[in-house]
């Protein structure tokens, strides 16, 4: 099964979304959620308008994977994760995380990897929780 990779990026005014591995599929919105919906609608329209000339990746079954820049992720989950909580999870100072949320600074590659690993580790831990 093929995988369409959708990149979600934040700018100062809105969110951009595009298919990294399928040229011609784009979206945008004032929120991350609206950009997600818009790019999926863009994908639907792209398929509809290019039925006779589809890229190979769209000819069979495919799934969609969303990838975020750090700023977009932090904005997306700002209600679920406080900066204080993310500081505990990632080991990155909340002031530094605040700079990433506002776009004043961009994290280095190793910091991005540290944040991603920390979030994945948390998700793994949470997926193993069961209640009685």
JSON list of C-alpha atoms in Angstrom, two decimals:
[
{"chain": "A", "resi": 1, "resn": "UNK", "atom": "CA", "xyz": [0.00, 0.00, 0.00]},
{"chain": "A", "resi": 2, "resn": "UNK", "atom": "CA", "xyz": [1.30, 3.42, -0.97]},
{"chain": "A", "resi": 3, "resn": "UNK", "atom": "CA", "xyz": [1.59, 6.27, 1.53]},
{"chain": "A", "resi": 4, "resn": "UNK", "atom": "CA", "xyz": [0.76, 9.89, 0.69]},
{"chain": "A", "resi": 5, "resn": "UNK", "atom": "CA", "xyz": [2.79, 12.12, 3.00]},
{"chain": "A", "resi": 6, "resn": "UNK", "atom": "CA", "xyz": [1.08, 15.39, 3.83]},
{"chain": "A", "resi": 7, "resn": "UNK", "atom": "CA", "xyz": [3.25, 18.11, 5.35]},
{"chain": "A", "resi": 8, "resn": "UNK", "atom": "CA", "xyz": [1.59, 20.65, 7.66]},
{"chain": "A", "resi": 9, "resn": "UNK", "atom": "CA", "xyz": [3.57, 23.84, 8.27]},
{"chain": "A", "resi": 10, "resn": "UNK", "atom": "CA", "xyz": [2.74, 26.95, 10.20]},
{"chain": "A", "resi": 11, "resn": "UNK", "atom": "CA", "xyz": [3.40, 30.52, 9.12]},
{"chain": "A", "resi": 12, "resn": "UNK", "atom": "CA", "xyz": [2.60, 33.71, 10.97]},
{"chain": "A", "resi": 13, "resn": "UNK", "atom": "CA", "xyz": [-0.93, 33.95, 9.54]},
{"chain": "A", "resi": 14, "resn": "UNK", "atom": "CA", "xyz": [-2.06, 30.46, 8.50]},
{"chain": "A", "resi": 15, "resn": "UNK", "atom": "CA", "xyz": [-1.17, 26.82, 7.96]},
{"chain": "A", "resi": 16, "resn": "UNK", "atom": "CA", "xyz": [0.09, 25.34, 4.69]},
{"chain": "A", "resi": 17, "resn": "UNK", "atom": "CA", "xyz": [-0.45, 21.72, 3.70]},
{"chain": "A", "resi": 18, "resn": "UNK", "atom": "CA", "xyz": [0.92, 19.83, 0.73]},
{"chain": "A", "resi": 19, "resn": "UNK", "atom": "CA", "xyz": [1.64, 16.31, -0.40]},
{"chain": "A", "resi": 20, "resn": "UNK", "atom": "CA", "xyz": [5.38, 15.79, -0.20]},
{"chain": "A", "resi": 21, "resn": "UNK", "atom": "CA", "xyz": [5.38, 12.88, -2.63]},
{"chain": "A", "resi": 22, "resn": "UNK", "atom": "CA", "xyz": [2.48, 13.78, -4.92]},
{"chain": "A", "resi": 23, "resn": "UNK", "atom": "CA", "xyz": [2.95, 17.10, -6.74]},
{"chain": "A", "resi": 24, "resn": "UNK", "atom": "CA", "xyz": [-0.19, 19.14, -7.33]},
{"chain": "A", "resi": 25, "resn": "UNK", "atom": "CA", "xyz": [-1.90, 18.45, -3.99]},
{"chain": "A", "resi": 26, "resn": "UNK", "atom": "CA", "xyz": [-2.08, 21.54, -1.78]},
{"chain": "A", "resi": 27, "resn": "UNK", "atom": "CA", "xyz": [-4.19, 23.11, 0.93]},
{"chain": "A", "resi": 28, "resn": "UNK", "atom": "CA", "xyz": [-4.18, 25.91, 3.49]},
{"chain": "A", "resi": 29, "resn": "UNK", "atom": "CA", "xyz": [-6.25, 27.25, 6.33]},
{"chain": "A", "resi": 30, "resn": "UNK", "atom": "CA", "xyz": [-6.40, 29.57, 9.31]},
{"chain": "A", "resi": 31, "resn": "UNK", "atom": "CA", "xyz": [-6.09, 26.54, 11.62]},
{"chain": "A", "resi": 32, "resn": "UNK", "atom": "CA", "xyz": [-4.23, 23.28, 11.37]},
{"chain": "A", "resi": 33, "resn": "UNK", "atom": "CA", "xyz": [-7.53, 21.43, 11.20]},
{"chain": "A", "resi": 34, "resn": "UNK", "atom": "CA", "xyz": [-8.84, 23.59, 8.35]},
{"chain": "A", "resi": 35, "resn": "UNK", "atom": "CA", "xyz": [-5.56, 23.08, 6.44]},
{"chain": "A", "resi": 36, "resn": "UNK", "atom": "CA", "xyz": [-5.89, 19.31, 6.94]},
{"chain": "A", "resi": 37, "resn": "UNK", "atom": "CA", "xyz": [-9.44, 19.32, 5.61]},
{"chain": "A", "resi": 38, "resn": "UNK", "atom": "CA", "xyz": [-8.48, 21.62, 2.75]},
{"chain": "A", "resi": 39, "resn": "UNK", "atom": "CA", "xyz": [-5.57, 19.47, 1.58]},
{"chain": "A", "resi": 40, "resn": "UNK", "atom": "CA", "xyz": [-7.74, 16.34, 1.70]},
{"chain": "A", "resi": 41, "resn": "UNK", "atom": "CA", "xyz": [-10.32, 18.15, -0.40]},
{"chain": "A", "resi": 42, "resn": "UNK", "atom": "CA", "xyz": [-7.47, 19.21, -2.70]},
{"chain": "A", "resi": 43, "resn": "UNK", "atom": "CA", "xyz": [-6.43, 15.57, -3.03]},
{"chain": "A", "resi": 44, "resn": "UNK", "atom": "CA", "xyz": [-10.00, 14.54, -3.87]},
{"chain": "A", "resi": 45, "resn": "UNK", "atom": "CA", "xyz": [-10.26, 17.27, -6.52]},
{"chain": "A", "resi": 46, "resn": "UNK", "atom": "CA", "xyz": [-6.82, 16.41, -7.91]},
{"chain": "A", "resi": 47, "resn": "UNK", "atom": "CA", "xyz": [-7.88, 12.78, -8.38]},
{"chain": "A", "resi": 48, "resn": "UNK", "atom": "CA", "xyz": [-11.21, 13.80, -9.90]},
{"chain": "A", "resi": 49, "resn": "UNK", "atom": "CA", "xyz": [-9.60, 16.21, -12.38]},
{"chain": "A", "resi": 50, "resn": "UNK", "atom": "CA", "xyz": [-6.71, 13.92, -13.35]},
{"chain": "A", "resi": 51, "resn": "UNK", "atom": "CA", "xyz": [-8.47, 10.56, -13.65]},
{"chain": "A", "resi": 52, "resn": "UNK", "atom": "CA", "xyz": [-6.79, 9.75, -16.94]},
{"chain": "A", "resi": 53, "resn": "UNK", "atom": "CA", "xyz": [-3.32, 10.91, -15.91]},
{"chain": "A", "resi": 54, "resn": "UNK", "atom": "CA", "xyz": [-2.93, 9.98, -12.23]},
{"chain": "A", "resi": 55, "resn": "UNK", "atom": "CA", "xyz": [0.52, 9.66, -10.68]},
{"chain": "A", "resi": 56, "resn": "UNK", "atom": "CA", "xyz": [1.43, 6.04, -9.89]},
{"chain": "A", "resi": 57, "resn": "UNK", "atom": "CA", "xyz": [1.09, 6.64, -6.15]},
{"chain": "A", "resi": 58, "resn": "UNK", "atom": "CA", "xyz": [-2.64, 7.38, -6.58]},
{"chain": "A", "resi": 59, "resn": "UNK", "atom": "CA", "xyz": [-3.50, 4.49, -8.88]},
{"chain": "A", "resi": 60, "resn": "UNK", "atom": "CA", "xyz": [-3.89, 1.85, -6.18]},
{"chain": "A", "resi": 61, "resn": "UNK", "atom": "CA", "xyz": [-4.65, 1.77, -2.49]},
{"chain": "A", "resi": 62, "resn": "UNK", "atom": "CA", "xyz": [-2.94, 4.37, -0.38]},
{"chain": "A", "resi": 63, "resn": "UNK", "atom": "CA", "xyz": [-2.97, 5.73, 3.12]},
{"chain": "A", "resi": 64, "resn": "UNK", "atom": "CA", "xyz": [-2.30, 9.23, 4.36]},
{"chain": "A", "resi": 65, "resn": "UNK", "atom": "CA", "xyz": [0.40, 10.18, 6.84]},
{"chain": "A", "resi": 66, "resn": "UNK", "atom": "CA", "xyz": [0.56, 13.69, 8.27]},
{"chain": "A", "resi": 67, "resn": "UNK", "atom": "CA", "xyz": [3.90, 15.22, 9.19]},
{"chain": "A", "resi": 68, "resn": "UNK", "atom": "CA", "xyz": [4.16, 18.48, 11.10]},
{"chain": "A", "resi": 69, "resn": "UNK", "atom": "CA", "xyz": [6.79, 21.08, 11.62]},
{"chain": "A", "resi": 70, "resn": "UNK", "atom": "CA", "xyz": [7.35, 21.58, 15.37]},
{"chain": "A", "resi": 71, "resn": "UNK", "atom": "CA", "xyz": [5.51, 24.91, 15.44]},
{"chain": "A", "resi": 72, "resn": "UNK", "atom": "CA", "xyz": [2.39, 23.42, 13.84]},
{"chain": "A", "resi": 73, "resn": "UNK", "atom": "CA", "xyz": [2.42, 20.42, 16.16]},
{"chain": "A", "resi": 74, "resn": "UNK", "atom": "CA", "xyz": [2.78, 22.58, 19.26]},
{"chain": "A", "resi": 75, "resn": "UNK", "atom": "CA", "xyz": [-0.02, 24.89, 18.08]},
{"chain": "A", "resi": 76, "resn": "UNK", "atom": "CA", "xyz": [-2.23, 21.91, 17.17]},
{"chain": "A", "resi": 77, "resn": "UNK", "atom": "CA", "xyz": [-1.91, 20.31, 20.60]},
{"chain": "A", "resi": 78, "resn": "UNK", "atom": "CA", "xyz": [-1.61, 23.45, 22.74]},
{"chain": "A", "resi": 79, "resn": "UNK", "atom": "CA", "xyz": [-4.83, 22.61, 24.59]},
{"chain": "A", "resi": 80, "resn": "UNK", "atom": "CA", "xyz": [-3.77, 19.03, 25.29]},
{"chain": "A", "resi": 81, "resn": "UNK", "atom": "CA", "xyz": [-0.13, 19.74, 26.22]},
{"chain": "A", "resi": 82, "resn": "UNK", "atom": "CA", "xyz": [0.93, 22.68, 28.33]},
{"chain": "A", "resi": 83, "resn": "UNK", "atom": "CA", "xyz": [4.47, 23.95, 27.84]},
{"chain": "A", "resi": 84, "resn": "UNK", "atom": "CA", "xyz": [5.19, 22.93, 31.44]},
{"chain": "A", "resi": 85, "resn": "UNK", "atom": "CA", "xyz": [4.00, 19.40, 30.64]},
{"chain": "A", "resi": 86, "resn": "UNK", "atom": "CA", "xyz": [6.00, 19.28, 27.42]},
{"chain": "A", "resi": 87, "resn": "UNK", "atom": "CA", "xyz": [9.06, 20.43, 29.35]},
{"chain": "A", "resi": 88, "resn": "UNK", "atom": "CA", "xyz": [8.68, 17.37, 31.59]},
{"chain": "A", "resi": 89, "resn": "UNK", "atom": "CA", "xyz": [8.09, 15.03, 28.63]},
{"chain": "A", "resi": 90, "resn": "UNK", "atom": "CA", "xyz": [10.86, 16.39, 26.36]},
{"chain": "A", "resi": 91, "resn": "UNK", "atom": "CA", "xyz": [13.39, 17.83, 28.79]},
{"chain": "A", "resi": 92, "resn": "UNK", "atom": "CA", "xyz": [13.35, 21.07, 26.79]},
{"chain": "A", "resi": 93, "resn": "UNK", "atom": "CA", "xyz": [12.90, 24.32, 28.70]},
{"chain": "A", "resi": 94, "resn": "UNK", "atom": "CA", "xyz": [9.37, 25.72, 28.37]},
{"chain": "A", "resi": 95, "resn": "UNK", "atom": "CA", "xyz": [10.74, 29.15, 27.39]},
{"chain": "A", "resi": 96, "resn": "UNK", "atom": "CA", "xyz": [12.53, 27.51, 24.48]},
{"chain": "A", "resi": 97, "resn": "UNK", "atom": "CA", "xyz": [9.35, 25.61, 23.56]},
{"chain": "A", "resi": 98, "resn": "UNK", "atom": "CA", "xyz": [7.48, 28.92, 23.65]},
{"chain": "A", "resi": 99, "resn": "UNK", "atom": "CA", "xyz": [9.92, 30.32, 21.07]},
{"chain": "A", "resi": 100, "resn": "UNK", "atom": "CA", "xyz": [9.11, 27.35, 18.83]},
{"chain": "A", "resi": 101, "resn": "UNK", "atom": "CA", "xyz": [5.34, 27.88, 19.20]},
{"chain": "A", "resi": 102, "resn": "UNK", "atom": "CA", "xyz": [5.56, 31.55, 18.25]},
{"chain": "A", "resi": 103, "resn": "UNK", "atom": "CA", "xyz": [8.02, 30.97, 15.44]},
{"chain": "A", "resi": 104, "resn": "UNK", "atom": "CA", "xyz": [10.66, 33.26, 16.98]},
{"chain": "A", "resi": 105, "resn": "UNK", "atom": "CA", "xyz": [13.08, 30.35, 16.79]},
{"chain": "A", "resi": 106, "resn": "UNK", "atom": "CA", "xyz": [13.21, 27.11, 14.86]},
{"chain": "A", "resi": 107, "resn": "UNK", "atom": "CA", "xyz": [14.54, 23.99, 16.55]},
{"chain": "A", "resi": 108, "resn": "UNK", "atom": "CA", "xyz": [17.66, 22.29, 15.27]},
{"chain": "A", "resi": 109, "resn": "UNK", "atom": "CA", "xyz": [17.33, 18.86, 13.70]},
{"chain": "A", "resi": 110, "resn": "UNK", "atom": "CA", "xyz": [18.49, 17.02, 16.83]},
{"chain": "A", "resi": 111, "resn": "UNK", "atom": "CA", "xyz": [15.95, 18.98, 18.92]},
{"chain": "A", "resi": 112, "resn": "UNK", "atom": "CA", "xyz": [13.16, 18.08, 16.48]},
{"chain": "A", "resi": 113, "resn": "UNK", "atom": "CA", "xyz": [14.18, 14.43, 16.78]},
{"chain": "A", "resi": 114, "resn": "UNK", "atom": "CA", "xyz": [14.23, 14.70, 20.59]},
{"chain": "A", "resi": 115, "resn": "UNK", "atom": "CA", "xyz": [10.72, 16.19, 20.66]},
{"chain": "A", "resi": 116, "resn": "UNK", "atom": "CA", "xyz": [9.40, 13.55, 18.25]},
{"chain": "A", "resi": 117, "resn": "UNK", "atom": "CA", "xyz": [10.95, 10.66, 20.19]},
{"chain": "A", "resi": 118, "resn": "UNK", "atom": "CA", "xyz": [9.60, 12.04, 23.47]},
{"chain": "A", "resi": 119, "resn": "UNK", "atom": "CA", "xyz": [6.07, 12.34, 22.06]},
{"chain": "A", "resi": 120, "resn": "UNK", "atom": "CA", "xyz": [6.24, 8.83, 20.59]},
{"chain": "A", "resi": 121, "resn": "UNK", "atom": "CA", "xyz": [7.52, 7.42, 23.90]},
{"chain": "A", "resi": 122, "resn": "UNK", "atom": "CA", "xyz": [4.64, 9.13, 25.73]},
{"chain": "A", "resi": 123, "resn": "UNK", "atom": "CA", "xyz": [2.13, 7.76, 23.21]},
{"chain": "A", "resi": 124, "resn": "UNK", "atom": "CA", "xyz": [3.58, 4.27, 23.63]},
{"chain": "A", "resi": 125, "resn": "UNK", "atom": "CA", "xyz": [3.34, 4.54, 27.41]},
{"chain": "A", "resi": 126, "resn": "UNK", "atom": "CA", "xyz": [-0.25, 5.78, 27.20]},
{"chain": "A", "resi": 127, "resn": "UNK", "atom": "CA", "xyz": [-1.24, 3.03, 24.75]},
{"chain": "A", "resi": 128, "resn": "UNK", "atom": "CA", "xyz": [-0.25, 0.45, 27.38]},
{"chain": "A", "resi": 129, "resn": "UNK", "atom": "CA", "xyz": [-2.52, 1.91, 30.06]},
{"chain": "A", "resi": 130, "resn": "UNK", "atom": "CA", "xyz": [-5.67, -0.02, 30.90]},
{"chain": "A", "resi": 131, "resn": "UNK", "atom": "CA", "xyz": [-8.28, 0.78, 33.50]},
{"chain": "A", "resi": 132, "resn": "UNK", "atom": "CA", "xyz": [-10.11, -1.62, 35.78]}
]
